[in-house]
XYZ file of C-alpha atoms in Angstrom:
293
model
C 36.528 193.658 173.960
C 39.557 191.725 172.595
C 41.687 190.091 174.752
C 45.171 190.941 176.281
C 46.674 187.991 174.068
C 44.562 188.488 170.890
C 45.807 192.256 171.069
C 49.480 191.003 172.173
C 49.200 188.803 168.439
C 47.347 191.298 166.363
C 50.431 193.962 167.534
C 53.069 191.795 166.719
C 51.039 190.667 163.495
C 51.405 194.408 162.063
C 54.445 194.983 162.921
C 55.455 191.560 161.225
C 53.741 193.407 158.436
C 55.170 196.819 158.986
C 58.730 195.069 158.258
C 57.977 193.504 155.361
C 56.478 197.065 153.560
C 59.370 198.620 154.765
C 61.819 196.373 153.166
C 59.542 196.562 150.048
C 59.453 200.248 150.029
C 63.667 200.096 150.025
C 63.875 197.848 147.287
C 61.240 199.532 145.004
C 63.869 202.786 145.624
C 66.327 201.137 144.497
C 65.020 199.655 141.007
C 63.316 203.125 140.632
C 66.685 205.001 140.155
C 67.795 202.674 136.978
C 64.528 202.327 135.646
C 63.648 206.179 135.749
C 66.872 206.999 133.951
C 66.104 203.711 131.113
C 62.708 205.690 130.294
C 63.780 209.088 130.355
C 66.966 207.987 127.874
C 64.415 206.064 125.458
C 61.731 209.239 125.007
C 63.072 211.286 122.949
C 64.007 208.517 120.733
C 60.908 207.009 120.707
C 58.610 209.821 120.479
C 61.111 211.590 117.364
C 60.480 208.644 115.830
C 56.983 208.387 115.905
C 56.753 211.862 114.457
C 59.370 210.793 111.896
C 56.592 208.555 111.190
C 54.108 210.650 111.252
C 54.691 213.215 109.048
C 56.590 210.614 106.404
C 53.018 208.963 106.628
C 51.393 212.180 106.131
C 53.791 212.965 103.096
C 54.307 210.001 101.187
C 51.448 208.781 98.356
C 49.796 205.542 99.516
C 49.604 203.051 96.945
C 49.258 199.409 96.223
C 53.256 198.989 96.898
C 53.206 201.182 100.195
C 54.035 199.059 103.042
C 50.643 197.949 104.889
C 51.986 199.227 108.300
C 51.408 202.584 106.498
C 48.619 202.125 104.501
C 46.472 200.196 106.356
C 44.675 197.668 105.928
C 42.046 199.735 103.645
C 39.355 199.430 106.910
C 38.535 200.630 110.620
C 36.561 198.174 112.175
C 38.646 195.571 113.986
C 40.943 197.584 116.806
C 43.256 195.885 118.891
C 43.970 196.865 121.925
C 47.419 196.003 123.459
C 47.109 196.194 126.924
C 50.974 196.029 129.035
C 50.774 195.814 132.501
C 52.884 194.405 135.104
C 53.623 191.228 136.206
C 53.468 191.970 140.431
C 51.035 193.631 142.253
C 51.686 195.037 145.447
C 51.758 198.122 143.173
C 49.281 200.435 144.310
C 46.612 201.761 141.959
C 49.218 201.298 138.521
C 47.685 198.514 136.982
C 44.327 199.656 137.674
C 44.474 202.619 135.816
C 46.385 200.880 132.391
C 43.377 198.594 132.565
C 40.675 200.983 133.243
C 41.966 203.735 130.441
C 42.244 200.569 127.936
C 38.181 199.544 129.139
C 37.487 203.603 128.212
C 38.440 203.080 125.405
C 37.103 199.931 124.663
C 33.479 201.276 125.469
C 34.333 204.319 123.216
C 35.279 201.821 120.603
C 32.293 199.706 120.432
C 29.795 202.754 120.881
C 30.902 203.675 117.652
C 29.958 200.049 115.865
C 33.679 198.593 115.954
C 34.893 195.456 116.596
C 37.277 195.350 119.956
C 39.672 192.756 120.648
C 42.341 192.644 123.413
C 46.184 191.601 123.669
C 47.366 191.073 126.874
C 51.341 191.887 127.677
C 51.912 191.035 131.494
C 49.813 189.008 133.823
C 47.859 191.770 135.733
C 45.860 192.657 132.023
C 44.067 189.227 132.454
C 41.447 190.924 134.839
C 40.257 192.131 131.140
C 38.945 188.706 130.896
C 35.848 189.319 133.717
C 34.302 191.540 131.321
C 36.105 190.893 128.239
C 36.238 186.569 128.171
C 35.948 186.177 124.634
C 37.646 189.178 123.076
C 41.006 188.522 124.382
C 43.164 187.816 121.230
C 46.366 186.609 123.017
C 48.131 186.862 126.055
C 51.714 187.492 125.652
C 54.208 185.923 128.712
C 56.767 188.095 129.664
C 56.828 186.806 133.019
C 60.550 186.000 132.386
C 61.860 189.675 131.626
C 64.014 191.067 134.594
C 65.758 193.901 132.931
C 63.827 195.180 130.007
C 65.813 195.114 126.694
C 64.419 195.580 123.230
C 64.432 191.830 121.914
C 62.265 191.703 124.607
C 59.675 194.470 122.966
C 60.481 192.710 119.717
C 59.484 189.462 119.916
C 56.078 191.079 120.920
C 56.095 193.532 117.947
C 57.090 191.117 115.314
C 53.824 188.976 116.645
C 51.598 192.032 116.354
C 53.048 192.570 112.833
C 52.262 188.590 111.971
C 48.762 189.306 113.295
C 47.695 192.170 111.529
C 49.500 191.237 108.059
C 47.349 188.085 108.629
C 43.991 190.134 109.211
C 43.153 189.670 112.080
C 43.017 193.355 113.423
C 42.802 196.519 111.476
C 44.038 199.088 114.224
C 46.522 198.692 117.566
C 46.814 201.212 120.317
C 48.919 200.202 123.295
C 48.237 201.428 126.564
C 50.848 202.012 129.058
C 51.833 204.352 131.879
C 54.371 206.949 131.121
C 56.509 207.714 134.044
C 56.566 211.407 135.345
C 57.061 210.708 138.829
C 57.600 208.558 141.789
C 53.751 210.138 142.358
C 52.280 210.549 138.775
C 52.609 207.662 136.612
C 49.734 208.628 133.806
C 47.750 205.925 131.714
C 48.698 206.757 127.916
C 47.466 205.350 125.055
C 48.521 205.715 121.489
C 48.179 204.202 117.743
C 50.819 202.188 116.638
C 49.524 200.227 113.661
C 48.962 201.731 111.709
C 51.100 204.747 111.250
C 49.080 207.410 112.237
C 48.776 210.753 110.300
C 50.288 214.011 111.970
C 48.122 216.262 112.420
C 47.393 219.452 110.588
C 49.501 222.543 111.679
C 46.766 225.582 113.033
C 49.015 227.890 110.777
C 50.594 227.178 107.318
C 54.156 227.567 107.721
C 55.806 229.912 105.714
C 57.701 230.085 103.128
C 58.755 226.426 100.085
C 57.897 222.961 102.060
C 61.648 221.171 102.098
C 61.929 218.512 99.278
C 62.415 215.047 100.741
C 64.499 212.694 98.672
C 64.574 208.675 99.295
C 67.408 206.750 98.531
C 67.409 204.041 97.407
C 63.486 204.623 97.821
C 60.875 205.544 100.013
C 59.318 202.035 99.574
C 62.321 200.381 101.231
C 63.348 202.800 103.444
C 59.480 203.064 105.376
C 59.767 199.018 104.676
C 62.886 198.683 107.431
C 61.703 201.858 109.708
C 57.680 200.863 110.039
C 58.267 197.518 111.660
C 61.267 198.911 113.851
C 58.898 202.186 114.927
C 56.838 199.550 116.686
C 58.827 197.753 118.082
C 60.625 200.803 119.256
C 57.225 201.977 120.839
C 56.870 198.768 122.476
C 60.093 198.701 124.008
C 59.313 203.163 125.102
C 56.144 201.348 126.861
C 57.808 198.737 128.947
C 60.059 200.723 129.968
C 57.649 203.406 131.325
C 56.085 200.920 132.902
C 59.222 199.209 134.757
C 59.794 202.963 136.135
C 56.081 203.449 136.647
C 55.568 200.738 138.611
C 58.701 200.814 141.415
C 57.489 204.226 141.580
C 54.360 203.231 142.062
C 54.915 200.589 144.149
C 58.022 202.523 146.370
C 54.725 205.151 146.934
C 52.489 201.889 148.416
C 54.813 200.331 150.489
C 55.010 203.818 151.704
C 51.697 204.877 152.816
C 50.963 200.882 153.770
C 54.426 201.264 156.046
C 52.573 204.379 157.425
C 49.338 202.812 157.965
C 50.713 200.048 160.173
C 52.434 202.311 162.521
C 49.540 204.360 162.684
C 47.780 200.978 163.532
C 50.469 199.608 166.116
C 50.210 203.308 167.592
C 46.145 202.543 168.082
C 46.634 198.875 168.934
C 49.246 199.752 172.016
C 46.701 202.326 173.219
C 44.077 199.869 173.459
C 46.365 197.154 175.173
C 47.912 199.538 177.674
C 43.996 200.811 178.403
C 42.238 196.582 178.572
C 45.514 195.925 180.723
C 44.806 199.016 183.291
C 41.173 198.253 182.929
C 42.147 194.339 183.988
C 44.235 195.512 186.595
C 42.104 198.142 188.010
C 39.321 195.003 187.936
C 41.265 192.690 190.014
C 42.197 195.408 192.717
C 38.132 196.297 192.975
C 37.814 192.563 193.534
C 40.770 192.525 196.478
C 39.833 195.531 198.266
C 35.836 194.106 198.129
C 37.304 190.995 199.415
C 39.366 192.365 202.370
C 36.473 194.710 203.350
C 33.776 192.260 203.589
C 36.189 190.312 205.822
């Protein structure tokens, strides 16, 4: 059995502990308000835009002038996958699931014969490199972004771009966690180079398709939007993840704040109960005493 001093220590240890989740907890509440209402403005941009894309990539010709952002590179074997994760942990079980939905994938990946390489945005991802140590393309440093803004997201899209005009990819999905609550924050992956195709409608619409027109033409117009509709879903995924993880993290500090009292609660029990026992002890010992006097 511990000792009234070890217990006295351990008590004070956890609540030590207790004070520091609790302050955590308060400032992951705070971030969360301004970072919830950053993602929720940037969705329906984002996601209007990639079925802009979509459908313009379902619609237009491909030809030896299309942009390669839209026509590929002409094969599917080397995917990239761009892995953004946090740069704190502390975060309960957020990071864990980006990086476990972008290993699922992985494994579906190379079960079907295809090359898999990784690019890491944010310092948690580099667990990939356990199982993963020489597959890891590059490992972007955004260690230095406090308030997510979209140079940010750009710098990392215009590498991507440089990457795969060089050739060394021919497919990029980006993983992420899309915010729906301070409880939910859901692992999401999607294509973003490059464009994919819509898919088919179940039922044929009815009634004449609507002409599109380009001006000056579609080569120049998909030219300025394709390299912006990445970057634009790069800068949609950090900023589901800045609100994903103080949620995430406000929800931690929470049950860990929890746990500790529910710890001190069991701790002081057991003191209070080795202190009676030590008293009880020493008045056996008296009353022996005085009686075999």
């Amino acid at each position: 059995m511990a000792s009234l001093k070890a217990l006295k220590i351990r008590i004070g240890s956890v609540k030590s502990t207790q004070k520091i989740t609790k302050a955590m907890k308060m400032v992951a509440a705070a971030k969360l308000r301004r970072a919830q209402e950053a993602a929720v403005a940037g969705r329906p941009y984002a996601e209007r835009l990639e079925a802009v894309m979509s459908s313009l990539a379902a619609k237009v010709t491909v030809s030896e002038n299309s942009p390669k952002l839209l026509a590929g590179t002409g094969k599917n074997q080397v995917h990239l996958i761009v892995v953004a994760t946090s740069e704190r942990g502390l975060a309960g079980a957020f990071n864990t699931n980006i990086v476990r939905a972008a290993r699922a994938k992985a494994v579906e990946l190379e079960a079907a014969g295809k090359t898999v390489k990784f690019y890491l945005a944010g310092k948690k991802g580099r667990v990939l490199r356990r199982f993963y140590p020489k597959q890891i393309l590059h490992d972007q440093e955004v260690g230095h972004i406090k308030n997510v803004a979209f140079t940010d997201a750009q710098i990392v899209a215009q590498d991507l771009i440089a990457r795969f005009e060089a050739g060394e990819f021919d497919v990029a999905h980006l993983f992420f966690a899309k915010f729906r609550s301070a409880l939910v924050q859901e692992p999401t992956g999607i294509q973003i180079i490059p464009v994919p195709l819509a898919p088919a409608p179940a039922v044929a619409p009815v009634g004449a398709q609507a002409a599109v027109e380009y001006e000056p033409d579609e080569e120049t117009i998909l030219a300025d939007l394709l390299p912006r509709n990445v970057g634009i879903q790069i800068f949609r995924a950090m900023l589901e993840n800045a609100a994903s993880e103080q949620g995430s993290r406000m929800t931690a500090m929470d049950n860990a704040t929890r746990n500790a009292g529910d710890m001190i609660n069991k701790l002081t029990v057991l003191y209070n109960r080795t202190r009676q026992a030590a008293i009880t002890t020493e008045l056996i010992e008296i009353i022996a005493g005085a009686e075999a006097l």
